[in-house]
Amino acid sequence: DLYRKVFVFRKDPSDAYVVLRARLEQPLHNFTVCLRSYTDLSRPHSLFSYATKTQDNEILLFKPKPEEYRFYVGGKFVTFRVPESRRDWEHVCASWESATGIAEFWLNGKPWPRKGLQRGYTVGATAAILLGQEQDGFGGGFDLYNSFSGELSDVYLWDTGLSPEKMRAAFLSLRLPPALLAWKSLSYEVKGDVVVKPRLRE
């Protein structure tokens, strides 16, 4: 149980990462991924990387610069422009549904304008899921200058699109529906220089 704890990625740039294990029974036609990050990086960095054997950017949350997030599904991406952070924790949720190709992006409990992405696509179930690195192959092929340095917390993955109420609940760390990946029951393995520490403040 990682409640009120964080992963601290200590080095910059870094070859460290955290492997997450999710029990995916079938391919995803809808999903929501949420996490909280705290960093002073201004270079590009990966937050959440989900790769399959055929597509290394099957699901990717990537921050190319401080005022931009990229959300990838099946190798294609949409960009969400955000205010440059005030060096504080940022909570992001991204959701996608195959039937409409609608991609939602929420930052600190507020929705951004929805965008279209990969309508009719299916996300593969046999996946390597990593925090802290961007995969250019299944479970590897890292560029150290896309690595994450800082603190990550509250990582979740659902096989549904969350409702607006649940998106806000995720931001506020309230009770959430059962998830494929849940911070409070996370199955993970640390690779390299990553330390689990208590969160410094609420």
PDB file of C-alpha atoms in Angstrom:
ATOM      1  CA  ASP A   1       0.000   0.000   0.000  1.00  0.00           C
ATOM      2  CA  LEU A   2       1.614   3.235  -1.236  1.00  0.00           C
ATOM      3  CA  TYR A   3      -0.975   5.528   0.369  1.00  0.00           C
ATOM      4  CA  ARG A   4       0.675   8.909   1.137  1.00  0.00           C
ATOM      5  CA  LYS A   5       3.928   7.655  -0.353  1.00  0.00           C
ATOM      6  CA  VAL A   6       5.833   8.667  -3.493  1.00  0.00           C
ATOM      7  CA  PHE A   7       8.437   7.261  -5.848  1.00  0.00           C
ATOM      8  CA  VAL A   8      11.476   9.576  -5.823  1.00  0.00           C
ATOM      9  CA  PHE A   9      13.510   9.378  -9.044  1.00  0.00           C
ATOM     10  CA  ARG A  10      16.725  10.861  -7.675  1.00  0.00           C
ATOM     11  CA  LYS A  11      18.992  11.340 -10.689  1.00  0.00           C
ATOM     12  CA  ASP A  12      18.848  13.563 -13.785  1.00  0.00           C
ATOM     13  CA  PRO A  13      19.177  12.192 -16.391  1.00  0.00           C
ATOM     14  CA  SER A  14      18.411   8.738 -15.131  1.00  0.00           C
ATOM     15  CA  ASP A  15      18.358   5.118 -16.299  1.00  0.00           C
ATOM     16  CA  ALA A  16      15.978   4.189 -13.460  1.00  0.00           C
ATOM     17  CA  TYR A  17      12.364   3.132 -13.856  1.00  0.00           C
ATOM     18  CA  VAL A  18       9.509   1.318 -12.109  1.00  0.00           C
ATOM     19  CA  VAL A  19       7.766  -1.669 -13.713  1.00  0.00           C
ATOM     20  CA  LEU A  20       4.029  -1.931 -12.982  1.00  0.00           C
ATOM     21  CA  ARG A  21       2.096  -5.187 -13.222  1.00  0.00           C
ATOM     22  CA  ALA A  22      -1.555  -5.012 -14.223  1.00  0.00           C
ATOM     23  CA  ARG A  23      -3.885  -7.936 -14.714  1.00  0.00           C
ATOM     24  CA  LEU A  24      -5.294  -7.227 -18.164  1.00  0.00           C
ATOM     25  CA  GLU A  25      -7.612  -9.964 -19.351  1.00  0.00           C
ATOM     26  CA  GLN A  26      -8.488  -8.423 -22.712  1.00  0.00           C
ATOM     27  CA  PRO A  27      -7.602  -5.518 -25.013  1.00  0.00           C
ATOM     28  CA  LEU A  28      -8.798  -2.043 -23.977  1.00  0.00           C
ATOM     29  CA  HIS A  29     -11.526  -0.180 -25.864  1.00  0.00           C
ATOM     30  CA  ASN A  30     -11.660   2.515 -23.168  1.00  0.00           C
ATOM     31  CA  PHE A  31      -9.257   3.523 -20.436  1.00  0.00           C
ATOM     32  CA  THR A  32      -8.327   6.250 -17.970  1.00  0.00           C
ATOM     33  CA  VAL A  33      -4.830   6.814 -16.602  1.00  0.00           C
ATOM     34  CA  CYS A  34      -4.178   9.207 -13.689  1.00  0.00           C
ATOM     35  CA  LEU A  35      -1.041  10.211 -11.789  1.00  0.00           C
ATOM     36  CA  ARG A  36       0.525  12.987  -9.742  1.00  0.00           C
ATOM     37  CA  SER A  37       3.998  14.352 -10.510  1.00  0.00           C
ATOM     38  CA  TYR A  38       6.370  16.870  -8.958  1.00  0.00           C
ATOM     39  CA  THR A  39       9.483  17.921 -10.866  1.00  0.00           C
ATOM     40  CA  ASP A  40      11.585  20.907 -11.836  1.00  0.00           C
ATOM     41  CA  LEU A  41      12.545  19.401 -15.213  1.00  0.00           C
ATOM     42  CA  SER A  42      12.179  21.680 -18.225  1.00  0.00           C
ATOM     43  CA  ARG A  43      13.433  19.052 -20.737  1.00  0.00           C
ATOM     44  CA  PRO A  44      11.130  16.382 -22.243  1.00  0.00           C
ATOM     45  CA  HIS A  45      10.163  13.562 -19.887  1.00  0.00           C
ATOM     46  CA  SER A  46       7.936  10.495 -19.815  1.00  0.00           C
ATOM     47  CA  LEU A  47       5.390   9.997 -17.034  1.00  0.00           C
ATOM     48  CA  PHE A  48       3.547   6.789 -17.972  1.00  0.00           C
ATOM     49  CA  SER A  49       4.614   4.395 -20.742  1.00  0.00           C
ATOM     50  CA  TYR A  50       2.531   1.375 -21.830  1.00  0.00           C
ATOM     51  CA  ALA A  51       4.082  -0.596 -24.687  1.00  0.00           C
ATOM     52  CA  THR A  52       3.007  -3.719 -26.544  1.00  0.00           C
ATOM     53  CA  LYS A  53       5.142  -5.921 -28.794  1.00  0.00           C
ATOM     54  CA  THR A  54       3.798  -4.154 -31.892  1.00  0.00           C
ATOM     55  CA  GLN A  55       3.508  -0.557 -30.604  1.00  0.00           C
ATOM     56  CA  ASP A  56       5.955   1.068 -28.169  1.00  0.00           C
ATOM     57  CA  ASN A  57       3.700   4.117 -27.632  1.00  0.00           C
ATOM     58  CA  GLU A  58       0.468   2.163 -27.122  1.00  0.00           C
ATOM     59  CA  ILE A  59      -0.378   4.501 -24.214  1.00  0.00           C
ATOM     60  CA  LEU A  60       2.026   7.302 -23.318  1.00  0.00           C
ATOM     61  CA  LEU A  61       1.766  10.394 -21.137  1.00  0.00           C
ATOM     62  CA  PHE A  62       4.687  12.591 -22.125  1.00  0.00           C
ATOM     63  CA  LYS A  63       5.676  16.153 -21.267  1.00  0.00           C
ATOM     64  CA  PRO A  64       7.858  17.596 -24.066  1.00  0.00           C
ATOM     65  CA  LYS A  65       8.071  21.000 -22.359  1.00  0.00           C
ATOM     66  CA  PRO A  66       6.745  22.673 -19.202  1.00  0.00           C
ATOM     67  CA  GLU A  67       3.668  24.121 -20.935  1.00  0.00           C
ATOM     68  CA  GLU A  68       2.644  21.038 -22.909  1.00  0.00           C
ATOM     69  CA  TYR A  69       1.433  17.470 -22.395  1.00  0.00           C
ATOM     70  CA  ARG A  70       1.257  14.835 -25.123  1.00  0.00           C
ATOM     71  CA  PHE A  71      -1.198  11.957 -24.854  1.00  0.00           C
ATOM     72  CA  TYR A  72      -0.493   8.990 -27.149  1.00  0.00           C
ATOM     73  CA  VAL A  73      -2.781   6.109 -28.079  1.00  0.00           C
ATOM     74  CA  GLY A  74      -1.519   3.523 -30.585  1.00  0.00           C
ATOM     75  CA  GLY A  75       1.450   5.653 -31.636  1.00  0.00           C
ATOM     76  CA  LYS A  76      -0.585   8.782 -32.511  1.00  0.00           C
ATOM     77  CA  PHE A  77      -0.834  11.745 -30.153  1.00  0.00           C
ATOM     78  CA  VAL A  78      -2.770  14.885 -29.288  1.00  0.00           C
ATOM     79  CA  THR A  79      -1.245  17.883 -27.538  1.00  0.00           C
ATOM     80  CA  PHE A  80      -2.710  19.761 -24.571  1.00  0.00           C
ATOM     81  CA  ARG A  81      -1.221  23.172 -23.862  1.00  0.00           C
ATOM     82  CA  VAL A  82      -1.168  24.033 -20.163  1.00  0.00           C
ATOM     83  CA  PRO A  83      -0.013  26.976 -18.048  1.00  0.00           C
ATOM     84  CA  GLU A  84       3.622  26.541 -17.088  1.00  0.00           C
ATOM     85  CA  SER A  85       3.603  24.912 -13.666  1.00  0.00           C
ATOM     86  CA  ARG A  86       4.341  26.917 -10.551  1.00  0.00           C
ATOM     87  CA  ARG A  87       6.754  24.202  -9.451  1.00  0.00           C
ATOM     88  CA  ASP A  88       4.008  22.367  -7.622  1.00  0.00           C
ATOM     89  CA  TRP A  89       2.453  18.924  -7.750  1.00  0.00           C
ATOM     90  CA  GLU A  90       0.470  18.406 -10.970  1.00  0.00           C
ATOM     91  CA  HIS A  91      -2.328  15.848 -11.151  1.00  0.00           C
ATOM     92  CA  VAL A  92      -3.200  14.617 -14.640  1.00  0.00           C
ATOM     93  CA  CYS A  93      -5.844  12.222 -15.904  1.00  0.00           C
ATOM     94  CA  ALA A  94      -6.180  11.187 -19.534  1.00  0.00           C
ATOM     95  CA  SER A  95      -9.018   9.056 -20.838  1.00  0.00           C
ATOM     96  CA  TRP A  96      -9.872   7.661 -24.244  1.00  0.00           C
ATOM     97  CA  GLU A  97     -12.765   5.776 -25.829  1.00  0.00           C
ATOM     98  CA  SER A  98     -12.471   3.786 -29.022  1.00  0.00           C
ATOM     99  CA  ALA A  99     -16.080   4.187 -30.207  1.00  0.00           C
ATOM    100  CA  THR A 100     -15.844   7.985 -30.562  1.00  0.00           C
ATOM    101  CA  GLY A 101     -12.067   8.462 -30.549  1.00  0.00           C
ATOM    102  CA  ILE A 102     -12.563  11.113 -27.861  1.00  0.00           C
ATOM    103  CA  ALA A 103      -9.506  11.905 -25.741  1.00  0.00           C
ATOM    104  CA  GLU A 104     -10.072  13.742 -22.466  1.00  0.00           C
ATOM    105  CA  PHE A 105      -7.364  15.494 -20.488  1.00  0.00           C
ATOM    106  CA  TRP A 106      -7.783  16.749 -16.926  1.00  0.00           C
ATOM    107  CA  LEU A 107      -5.194  18.839 -15.075  1.00  0.00           C
ATOM    108  CA  ASN A 108      -5.595  19.403 -11.333  1.00  0.00           C
ATOM    109  CA  GLY A 109      -9.265  18.426 -11.452  1.00  0.00           C
ATOM    110  CA  LYS A 110     -10.188  20.622 -14.469  1.00  0.00           C
ATOM    111  CA  PRO A 111     -11.028  19.360 -17.976  1.00  0.00           C
ATOM    112  CA  TRP A 112      -9.302  20.696 -21.094  1.00  0.00           C
ATOM    113  CA  PRO A 113     -11.125  20.845 -24.469  1.00  0.00           C
ATOM    114  CA  ARG A 114     -11.600  17.281 -25.748  1.00  0.00           C
ATOM    115  CA  LYS A 115      -9.769  16.092 -28.855  1.00  0.00           C
ATOM    116  CA  GLY A 116     -10.091  13.282 -31.387  1.00  0.00           C
ATOM    117  CA  LEU A 117      -7.623  10.374 -31.379  1.00  0.00           C
ATOM    118  CA  GLN A 118      -7.540   6.891 -32.971  1.00  0.00           C
ATOM    119  CA  ARG A 119     -11.268   6.256 -33.372  1.00  0.00           C
ATOM    120  CA  GLY A 120     -11.963   2.512 -33.634  1.00  0.00           C
ATOM    121  CA  TYR A 121      -8.524   1.536 -32.314  1.00  0.00           C
ATOM    122  CA  THR A 122      -7.961  -1.240 -29.747  1.00  0.00           C
ATOM    123  CA  VAL A 123      -5.188  -1.087 -27.133  1.00  0.00           C
ATOM    124  CA  GLY A 124      -3.327  -4.398 -26.811  1.00  0.00           C
ATOM    125  CA  ALA A 125      -3.434  -6.291 -23.505  1.00  0.00           C
ATOM    126  CA  THR A 126       0.066  -7.831 -23.378  1.00  0.00           C
ATOM    127  CA  ALA A 127       1.930  -4.794 -22.141  1.00  0.00           C
ATOM    128  CA  ALA A 128       5.097  -3.537 -20.482  1.00  0.00           C
ATOM    129  CA  ILE A 129       4.017  -0.668 -18.201  1.00  0.00           C
ATOM    130  CA  LEU A 130       6.751   1.649 -16.920  1.00  0.00           C
ATOM    131  CA  LEU A 131       7.056   4.838 -14.900  1.00  0.00           C
ATOM    132  CA  GLY A 132      10.017   7.119 -15.443  1.00  0.00           C
ATOM    133  CA  GLN A 133      11.155   6.088 -18.940  1.00  0.00           C
ATOM    134  CA  GLU A 134       9.756   6.214 -22.456  1.00  0.00           C
ATOM    135  CA  GLN A 135       9.941   2.809 -24.182  1.00  0.00           C
ATOM    136  CA  ASP A 136      11.271   2.633 -27.740  1.00  0.00           C
ATOM    137  CA  GLY A 137      10.851  -1.132 -27.650  1.00  0.00           C
ATOM    138  CA  PHE A 138       8.954  -3.634 -25.521  1.00  0.00           C
ATOM    139  CA  GLY A 139      10.263  -2.970 -21.977  1.00  0.00           C
ATOM    140  CA  GLY A 140      13.379  -1.093 -23.099  1.00  0.00           C
ATOM    141  CA  GLY A 141      15.116   1.152 -25.629  1.00  0.00           C
ATOM    142  CA  PHE A 142      15.295   4.203 -23.376  1.00  0.00           C
ATOM    143  CA  ASP A 143      16.576   7.681 -24.201  1.00  0.00           C
ATOM    144  CA  LEU A 144      17.986   9.004 -20.900  1.00  0.00           C
ATOM    145  CA  TYR A 145      17.041  12.546 -21.948  1.00  0.00           C
ATOM    146  CA  ASN A 146      13.370  11.541 -21.891  1.00  0.00           C
ATOM    147  CA  SER A 147      13.681  10.093 -18.378  1.00  0.00           C
ATOM    148  CA  PHE A 148      11.728  11.415 -15.407  1.00  0.00           C
ATOM    149  CA  SER A 149      13.427  13.001 -12.420  1.00  0.00           C
ATOM    150  CA  GLY A 150      11.403  14.056  -9.384  1.00  0.00           C
ATOM    151  CA  GLU A 151       8.450  12.528  -7.517  1.00  0.00           C
ATOM    152  CA  LEU A 152       5.531  10.425  -8.781  1.00  0.00           C
ATOM    153  CA  SER A 153       2.452   9.340  -6.856  1.00  0.00           C
ATOM    154  CA  ASP A 154      -1.203   8.250  -7.118  1.00  0.00           C
ATOM    155  CA  VAL A 155      -0.841   6.183 -10.302  1.00  0.00           C
ATOM    156  CA  TYR A 156      -4.050   4.525 -11.556  1.00  0.00           C
ATOM    157  CA  LEU A 157      -5.247   2.786 -14.713  1.00  0.00           C
ATOM    158  CA  TRP A 158      -8.899   1.887 -15.351  1.00  0.00           C
ATOM    159  CA  ASP A 159     -10.430   0.005 -18.275  1.00  0.00           C
ATOM    160  CA  THR A 160     -13.247   2.584 -18.488  1.00  0.00           C
ATOM    161  CA  GLY A 161     -13.579   6.295 -19.069  1.00  0.00           C
ATOM    162  CA  LEU A 162     -14.107   7.904 -15.666  1.00  0.00           C
ATOM    163  CA  SER A 163     -17.076  10.235 -15.146  1.00  0.00           C
ATOM    164  CA  PRO A 164     -16.376  13.926 -14.392  1.00  0.00           C
ATOM    165  CA  GLU A 165     -17.207  13.256 -10.711  1.00  0.00           C
ATOM    166  CA  LYS A 166     -14.660  10.427 -10.556  1.00  0.00           C
ATOM    167  CA  MET A 167     -12.044  12.541 -12.388  1.00  0.00           C
ATOM    168  CA  ARG A 168     -12.424  15.162  -9.647  1.00  0.00           C
ATOM    169  CA  ALA A 169     -12.388  12.425  -6.983  1.00  0.00           C
ATOM    170  CA  ALA A 170      -9.047  11.177  -8.369  1.00  0.00           C
ATOM    171  CA  PHE A 171      -7.620  14.711  -8.078  1.00  0.00           C
ATOM    172  CA  LEU A 172      -8.883  14.985  -4.481  1.00  0.00           C
ATOM    173  CA  SER A 173      -7.675  11.435  -3.559  1.00  0.00           C
ATOM    174  CA  LEU A 174     -11.195  10.361  -2.623  1.00  0.00           C
ATOM    175  CA  ARG A 175     -12.707   6.879  -2.923  1.00  0.00           C
ATOM    176  CA  LEU A 176     -12.257   5.502  -6.453  1.00  0.00           C
ATOM    177  CA  PRO A 177     -13.677   2.554  -8.408  1.00  0.00           C
ATOM    178  CA  PRO A 178     -11.625  -0.697  -8.649  1.00  0.00           C
ATOM    179  CA  ALA A 179      -8.747  -0.289 -11.118  1.00  0.00           C
ATOM    180  CA  LEU A 180      -6.363  -2.408 -13.219  1.00  0.00           C
ATOM    181  CA  LEU A 181      -3.553  -0.461 -11.516  1.00  0.00           C
ATOM    182  CA  ALA A 182      -4.273   1.145  -8.146  1.00  0.00           C
ATOM    183  CA  TRP A 183      -1.831   3.105  -5.993  1.00  0.00           C
ATOM    184  CA  LYS A 184      -3.170   1.517  -2.802  1.00  0.00           C
ATOM    185  CA  SER A 185      -2.524  -2.033  -4.056  1.00  0.00           C
ATOM    186  CA  LEU A 186       0.242  -1.548  -6.592  1.00  0.00           C
ATOM    187  CA  SER A 187       2.266  -4.513  -7.846  1.00  0.00           C
ATOM    188  CA  TYR A 188       5.594  -2.959  -8.859  1.00  0.00           C
ATOM    189  CA  GLU A 189       9.333  -3.528  -9.191  1.00  0.00           C
ATOM    190  CA  VAL A 190      11.942  -0.769  -8.881  1.00  0.00           C
ATOM    191  CA  LYS A 191      14.810  -0.863 -11.403  1.00  0.00           C
ATOM    192  CA  GLY A 192      17.692   1.402 -10.480  1.00  0.00           C
ATOM    193  CA  ASP A 193      17.825   4.552  -8.400  1.00  0.00           C
ATOM    194  CA  VAL A 194      14.225   5.043  -7.231  1.00  0.00           C
ATOM    195  CA  VAL A 195      13.298   5.405  -3.549  1.00  0.00           C
ATOM    196  CA  VAL A 196       9.874   5.086  -1.898  1.00  0.00           C
ATOM    197  CA  LYS A 197       9.384   7.933   0.615  1.00  0.00           C
ATOM    198  CA  PRO A 198       6.460   9.488   2.521  1.00  0.00           C
ATOM    199  CA  ARG A 199       4.836  12.446   0.763  1.00  0.00           C
ATOM    200  CA  LEU A 200       6.239  15.691   2.189  1.00  0.00           C
ATOM    201  CA  ARG A 201       2.908  17.485   2.254  1.00  0.00           C
ATOM    202  CA  GLU A 202      -0.730  16.912   1.421  1.00  0.00           C
TER     203      GLU A 202
END
